[in-house]
Amino acid sequence: DAKTTQPTSMDCAEGRAANLPCNHSTISGNEYVYWYRQIHSQGPQYIIHGLKNNETNEMASLIITEDRKSSTLILPHATLRDTAVYYCIAGDTGTASKLTFGTGTRLQVTL
Amino acid sequence: DAGVTQSPTHLIKTRGQQVTLRCSPKSGHDTVSWYQQALGQGPQFIFQYYEEEERQRGNFPDRFSGHQFPNYSSELNVNALLLGDSALYLCASSLRQINTGELFFGEGSRLTVL
């Protein structure tokens, strides 16, 4: 799996958009970009994934650059409940259960 | 619809002992994966079970073993416990037929080795 690089921590004001970047410059053509988050003392929660095109669901939007070397997860209106560690993972569906988590970005949403 | 359930939630063992952790997958899921999460780190893949067989394995010693039952539930066994085995053990389930990479995680079993 390709290595991903994320900032260690970020802050966001409640109600504002949270934009979490991720670099995956060595991603291969068949590897997806997955985002999970882990709220304190809970198991990781799937957010979204994509291959080439931008993706949106009820939780977030995923913007992938055209060269696929980086991506951004967007939480459009962050709330205090979005405070968590966010993990960006690159992997193919053949090893979809074998996700390689890094240390993620700790997002703190404040009033 | 019950999600992934794990037991026990917390347990304390001493070095050299053995431990068994249990996981019931989300209803309808047939694949179970186990992860170890040390304090301050991301989860690390241990192994995956499908059709009662170990299908993939991460970089963990043979002291870590598992089992999957016909009802898709699973056990993780760790023998000869070391202090470094202290961690949160997470179970994740998925449906192999729609292998999209969306895993459903349980709340985990927190193991402390003294």
mmCIF file of C-alpha atoms in Angstrom:
data_model
loop_
_atom_site.group_PDB
_atom_site.id
_atom_site.type_symbol
_atom_site.label_atom_id
_atom_site.label_comp_id
_atom_site.label_asym_id
_atom_site.label_seq_id
_atom_site.Cartn_x
_atom_site.Cartn_y
_atom_site.Cartn_z
ATOM 1 C CA ASP A 1 0.000 0.000 0.000
ATOM 2 C CA ALA A 2 1.124 3.524 -0.743
ATOM 3 C CA LYS A 3 2.320 5.616 2.179
ATOM 4 C CA THR A 4 0.175 8.603 3.158
ATOM 5 C CA THR A 5 1.235 11.791 4.926
ATOM 6 C CA GLN A 6 -1.125 13.902 7.034
ATOM 7 C CA PRO A 7 -0.671 16.855 9.382
ATOM 8 C CA THR A 8 -0.510 15.799 12.999
ATOM 9 C CA SER A 9 -3.263 18.121 14.148
ATOM 10 C CA MET A 10 -5.708 20.787 12.982
ATOM 11 C CA ASP A 11 -8.252 23.096 14.552
ATOM 12 C CA CYS A 12 -11.587 24.178 13.120
ATOM 13 C CA ALA A 13 -14.320 26.479 14.399
ATOM 14 C CA GLU A 14 -17.742 24.941 14.777
ATOM 15 C CA GLY A 15 -19.937 25.616 11.770
ATOM 16 C CA ARG A 16 -17.017 26.177 9.458
ATOM 17 C CA ALA A 17 -15.747 23.762 6.842
ATOM 18 C CA ALA A 18 -12.929 21.473 7.928
ATOM 19 C CA ASN A 19 -10.468 20.687 5.147
ATOM 20 C CA LEU A 20 -8.140 17.796 5.957
ATOM 21 C CA PRO A 21 -5.278 17.254 3.501
ATOM 22 C CA CYS A 22 -3.500 14.031 2.666
ATOM 23 C CA ASN A 23 -0.477 13.346 0.475
ATOM 24 C CA HIS A 24 -0.134 9.983 -1.265
ATOM 25 C CA SER A 25 2.436 10.686 -3.971
ATOM 26 C CA THR A 26 3.296 7.012 -4.541
ATOM 27 C CA ILE A 27 -0.282 5.819 -4.969
ATOM 28 C CA SER A 28 -0.704 3.271 -7.753
ATOM 29 C CA GLY A 29 -3.432 3.232 -10.350
ATOM 30 C CA ASN A 30 -5.555 0.589 -8.685
ATOM 31 C CA GLU A 31 -5.364 2.021 -5.186
ATOM 32 C CA TYR A 32 -8.293 3.842 -3.658
ATOM 33 C CA VAL A 33 -8.107 6.621 -1.097
ATOM 34 C CA TYR A 34 -10.055 5.757 2.062
ATOM 35 C CA TRP A 35 -10.918 8.018 4.959
ATOM 36 C CA TYR A 36 -11.827 6.788 8.417
ATOM 37 C CA ARG A 37 -12.183 8.624 11.677
ATOM 38 C CA GLN A 38 -11.883 7.516 15.277
ATOM 39 C CA ILE A 39 -13.653 9.346 18.022
ATOM 40 C CA HIS A 40 -12.048 8.900 21.430
ATOM 41 C CA SER A 41 -12.578 5.440 22.933
ATOM 42 C CA GLN A 42 -14.519 4.177 19.918
ATOM 43 C CA GLY A 43 -13.659 1.998 16.939
ATOM 44 C CA PRO A 44 -12.788 3.633 13.607
ATOM 45 C CA GLN A 45 -15.712 4.747 11.465
ATOM 46 C CA TYR A 46 -15.708 4.656 7.666
ATOM 47 C CA ILE A 47 -16.304 8.060 6.080
ATOM 48 C CA ILE A 48 -15.749 7.884 2.340
ATOM 49 C CA HIS A 49 -13.488 6.524 -0.376
ATOM 50 C CA GLY A 50 -12.647 7.295 -3.993
ATOM 51 C CA LEU A 51 -10.425 6.327 -6.900
ATOM 52 C CA LYS A 52 -10.222 9.245 -9.333
ATOM 53 C CA ASN A 53 -13.406 11.255 -9.196
ATOM 54 C CA ASN A 54 -14.529 13.482 -6.402
ATOM 55 C CA GLU A 55 -17.004 11.815 -4.097
ATOM 56 C CA THR A 56 -19.693 13.109 -1.751
ATOM 57 C CA ASN A 57 -21.912 11.424 0.777
ATOM 58 C CA GLU A 58 -23.947 12.483 3.770
ATOM 59 C CA MET A 59 -20.869 12.798 5.933
ATOM 60 C CA ALA A 60 -18.233 14.442 3.771
ATOM 61 C CA SER A 61 -16.747 15.234 0.386
ATOM 62 C CA LEU A 62 -13.524 13.826 -0.997
ATOM 63 C CA ILE A 63 -11.538 15.860 -3.486
ATOM 64 C CA ILE A 64 -8.749 13.973 -5.312
ATOM 65 C CA THR A 65 -6.258 15.888 -7.431
ATOM 66 C CA GLU A 66 -6.026 15.010 -11.090
ATOM 67 C CA ASP A 67 -2.590 13.422 -10.661
ATOM 68 C CA ARG A 68 -3.970 11.520 -7.628
ATOM 69 C CA LYS A 69 -0.972 12.440 -5.524
ATOM 70 C CA SER A 70 -3.050 14.193 -2.893
ATOM 71 C CA SER A 71 -6.587 14.514 -1.624
ATOM 72 C CA THR A 72 -8.682 16.590 0.746
ATOM 73 C CA LEU A 73 -11.490 15.473 2.990
ATOM 74 C CA ILE A 74 -14.057 18.199 3.535
ATOM 75 C CA LEU A 75 -16.510 18.274 6.415
ATOM 76 C CA PRO A 76 -18.794 21.090 5.228
ATOM 77 C CA HIS A 77 -20.129 22.258 8.576
ATOM 78 C CA ALA A 78 -18.010 20.896 11.403
ATOM 79 C CA THR A 79 -19.607 20.282 14.781
ATOM 80 C CA LEU A 80 -18.097 19.450 18.147
ATOM 81 C CA ARG A 81 -18.995 15.807 17.515
ATOM 82 C CA ASP A 82 -16.592 15.788 14.561
ATOM 83 C CA THR A 83 -13.632 16.094 16.943
ATOM 84 C CA ALA A 84 -11.664 12.922 16.217
ATOM 85 C CA VAL A 85 -8.551 11.450 14.641
ATOM 86 C CA TYR A 86 -8.951 11.263 10.865
ATOM 87 C CA TYR A 87 -7.049 8.609 8.926
ATOM 88 C CA CYS A 88 -6.256 8.779 5.218
ATOM 89 C CA ILE A 89 -5.400 5.361 3.764
ATOM 90 C CA ALA A 90 -4.380 4.220 0.292
ATOM 91 C CA GLY A 91 -5.153 0.645 -0.676
ATOM 92 C CA ASP A 92 -6.697 -1.526 -3.334
ATOM 93 C CA THR A 93 -9.934 -3.447 -2.961
ATOM 94 C CA GLY A 94 -8.007 -6.704 -3.138
ATOM 95 C CA THR A 95 -6.592 -5.915 0.286
ATOM 96 C CA ALA A 96 -9.562 -3.862 1.425
ATOM 97 C CA SER A 97 -9.627 -5.506 4.856
ATOM 98 C CA LYS A 98 -5.891 -5.013 5.294
ATOM 99 C CA LEU A 99 -5.876 -1.280 5.718
ATOM 100 C CA THR A 100 -2.616 0.403 6.674
ATOM 101 C CA PHE A 101 -3.458 3.124 9.187
ATOM 102 C CA GLY A 102 -0.929 5.825 9.948
ATOM 103 C CA THR A 103 -1.157 8.133 12.937
ATOM 104 C CA GLY A 104 -3.772 10.370 11.281
ATOM 105 C CA THR A 105 -4.770 13.993 11.862
ATOM 106 C CA ARG A 106 -6.260 14.973 15.179
ATOM 107 C CA LEU A 107 -9.047 17.434 14.367
ATOM 108 C CA GLN A 108 -10.219 19.625 17.227
ATOM 109 C CA VAL A 109 -13.492 21.470 16.595
ATOM 110 C CA THR A 110 -13.946 24.441 18.895
ATOM 111 C CA LEU A 111 -16.776 26.824 19.741
ATOM 112 C CA ASP B 1 -29.536 -4.075 13.109
ATOM 113 C CA ALA B 2 -26.728 -5.051 15.474
ATOM 114 C CA GLY B 3 -23.326 -3.734 14.576
ATOM 115 C CA VAL B 4 -20.027 -5.394 15.380
ATOM 116 C CA THR B 5 -19.900 -6.547 18.980
ATOM 117 C CA GLN B 6 -16.792 -7.473 20.905
ATOM 118 C CA SER B 7 -16.181 -9.038 24.292
ATOM 119 C CA PRO B 8 -14.847 -8.514 26.814
ATOM 120 C CA THR B 9 -14.546 -4.719 26.724
ATOM 121 C CA HIS B 10 -11.686 -4.637 29.217
ATOM 122 C CA LEU B 11 -9.416 -7.268 30.695
ATOM 123 C CA ILE B 12 -6.199 -7.519 32.635
ATOM 124 C CA LYS B 13 -3.709 -10.368 32.287
ATOM 125 C CA THR B 14 -0.194 -11.061 33.484
ATOM 126 C CA ARG B 15 2.859 -11.849 31.392
ATOM 127 C CA GLY B 16 2.932 -15.385 30.063
ATOM 128 C CA GLN B 17 -0.826 -15.886 30.234
ATOM 129 C CA GLN B 18 -3.124 -16.521 27.321
ATOM 130 C CA VAL B 19 -6.146 -14.486 26.247
ATOM 131 C CA THR B 20 -9.143 -15.039 23.985
ATOM 132 C CA LEU B 21 -11.126 -12.156 22.527
ATOM 133 C CA ARG B 22 -14.435 -12.564 20.769
ATOM 134 C CA CYS B 23 -16.193 -10.791 17.926
ATOM 135 C CA SER B 24 -19.621 -11.005 16.332
ATOM 136 C CA PRO B 25 -19.741 -9.362 12.916
ATOM 137 C CA LYS B 26 -22.419 -7.025 11.658
ATOM 138 C CA SER B 27 -25.487 -8.913 10.514
ATOM 139 C CA GLY B 28 -24.990 -10.230 6.993
ATOM 140 C CA HIS B 29 -21.212 -9.870 6.986
ATOM 141 C CA ASP B 30 -19.009 -12.877 6.335
ATOM 142 C CA THR B 31 -15.470 -11.522 6.700
ATOM 143 C CA VAL B 32 -13.771 -10.600 9.948
ATOM 144 C CA SER B 33 -10.485 -8.760 10.390
ATOM 145 C CA TRP B 34 -8.576 -8.081 13.580
ATOM 146 C CA TYR B 35 -6.472 -5.029 14.356
ATOM 147 C CA GLN B 36 -4.199 -4.067 17.236
ATOM 148 C CA GLN B 37 -4.048 -0.428 18.302
ATOM 149 C CA ALA B 38 -1.331 0.617 20.709
ATOM 150 C CA LEU B 39 -1.762 3.846 22.647
ATOM 151 C CA GLY B 40 -1.275 6.882 20.398
ATOM 152 C CA GLN B 41 -0.917 4.796 17.240
ATOM 153 C CA GLY B 42 -3.205 3.859 14.385
ATOM 154 C CA PRO B 43 -4.659 0.348 14.185
ATOM 155 C CA GLN B 44 -2.336 -2.345 12.804
ATOM 156 C CA PHE B 45 -3.738 -5.248 10.775
ATOM 157 C CA ILE B 46 -3.314 -8.661 12.412
ATOM 158 C CA PHE B 47 -5.253 -11.028 10.144
ATOM 159 C CA GLN B 48 -8.457 -11.621 8.224
ATOM 160 C CA TYR B 49 -10.815 -14.590 8.284
ATOM 161 C CA TYR B 50 -13.225 -15.676 5.596
ATOM 162 C CA GLU B 51 -14.950 -19.036 5.203
ATOM 163 C CA GLU B 52 -13.350 -20.140 8.474
ATOM 164 C CA GLU B 53 -9.826 -19.751 7.111
ATOM 165 C CA GLU B 54 -7.121 -17.179 7.635
ATOM 166 C CA ARG B 55 -6.841 -15.342 4.327
ATOM 167 C CA GLN B 56 -4.401 -12.519 4.993
ATOM 168 C CA ARG B 57 -1.959 -11.852 7.772
ATOM 169 C CA GLY B 58 -0.042 -8.834 8.927
ATOM 170 C CA ASN B 59 3.376 -8.741 10.552
ATOM 171 C CA PHE B 60 2.457 -10.476 13.807
ATOM 172 C CA PRO B 61 4.117 -13.522 15.399
ATOM 173 C CA ASP B 62 2.533 -16.959 15.624
ATOM 174 C CA ARG B 63 1.536 -16.214 19.227
ATOM 175 C CA PHE B 64 -1.404 -14.468 17.591
ATOM 176 C CA SER B 65 -3.927 -16.918 16.205
ATOM 177 C CA GLY B 66 -7.567 -16.861 15.357
ATOM 178 C CA HIS B 67 -10.616 -18.780 14.430
ATOM 179 C CA GLN B 68 -13.828 -18.164 12.564
ATOM 180 C CA PHE B 69 -16.968 -20.138 13.273
ATOM 181 C CA PRO B 70 -19.701 -21.208 10.837
ATOM 182 C CA ASN B 71 -21.887 -18.319 12.042
ATOM 183 C CA TYR B 72 -19.059 -15.932 10.989
ATOM 184 C CA SER B 73 -18.165 -14.939 14.530
ATOM 185 C CA SER B 74 -14.483 -14.964 15.343
ATOM 186 C CA GLU B 75 -11.955 -15.318 18.132
ATOM 187 C CA LEU B 76 -8.496 -13.852 18.535
ATOM 188 C CA ASN B 77 -6.092 -15.790 20.738
ATOM 189 C CA VAL B 78 -2.806 -14.471 22.044
ATOM 190 C CA ASN B 79 -0.420 -16.849 23.823
ATOM 191 C CA ALA B 80 2.545 -16.113 26.089
ATOM 192 C CA LEU B 81 1.483 -12.525 26.648
ATOM 193 C CA LEU B 82 4.126 -9.809 26.698
ATOM 194 C CA LEU B 83 3.884 -6.340 28.180
ATOM 195 C CA GLY B 84 3.944 -4.993 24.622
ATOM 196 C CA ASP B 85 0.704 -6.800 23.820
ATOM 197 C CA SER B 86 -1.155 -4.227 25.896
ATOM 198 C CA ALA B 87 -3.424 -2.503 23.389
ATOM 199 C CA LEU B 88 -6.929 -2.014 22.082
ATOM 200 C CA TYR B 89 -7.914 -4.964 19.916
ATOM 201 C CA LEU B 90 -10.405 -4.082 17.228
ATOM 202 C CA CYS B 91 -12.581 -6.368 15.169
ATOM 203 C CA ALA B 92 -13.894 -5.244 11.794
ATOM 204 C CA SER B 93 -16.401 -6.948 9.541
ATOM 205 C CA SER B 94 -17.295 -6.693 5.888
ATOM 206 C CA LEU B 95 -19.092 -8.557 3.129
ATOM 207 C CA ARG B 96 -16.600 -10.123 0.753
ATOM 208 C CA GLN B 97 -19.003 -10.064 -2.166
ATOM 209 C CA ILE B 98 -19.066 -6.266 -2.175
ATOM 210 C CA ASN B 99 -15.435 -5.661 -1.351
ATOM 211 C CA THR B 100 -15.456 -1.873 -1.339
ATOM 212 C CA GLY B 101 -13.071 -1.327 1.533
ATOM 213 C CA GLU B 102 -15.783 -0.156 3.894
ATOM 214 C CA LEU B 103 -15.094 -1.882 7.180
ATOM 215 C CA PHE B 104 -17.387 -1.790 10.191
ATOM 216 C CA PHE B 105 -15.450 -1.724 13.443
ATOM 217 C CA GLY B 106 -16.466 -2.742 16.919
ATOM 218 C CA GLU B 107 -15.668 -0.726 20.028
ATOM 219 C CA GLY B 108 -12.718 -2.945 20.823
ATOM 220 C CA SER B 109 -11.352 -4.988 23.703
ATOM 221 C CA ARG B 110 -8.778 -3.190 25.821
ATOM 222 C CA LEU B 111 -6.116 -5.601 27.042
ATOM 223 C CA THR B 112 -3.699 -4.657 29.784
ATOM 224 C CA VAL B 113 -0.755 -6.974 30.432
ATOM 225 C CA LEU B 114 0.973 -6.565 33.801
#
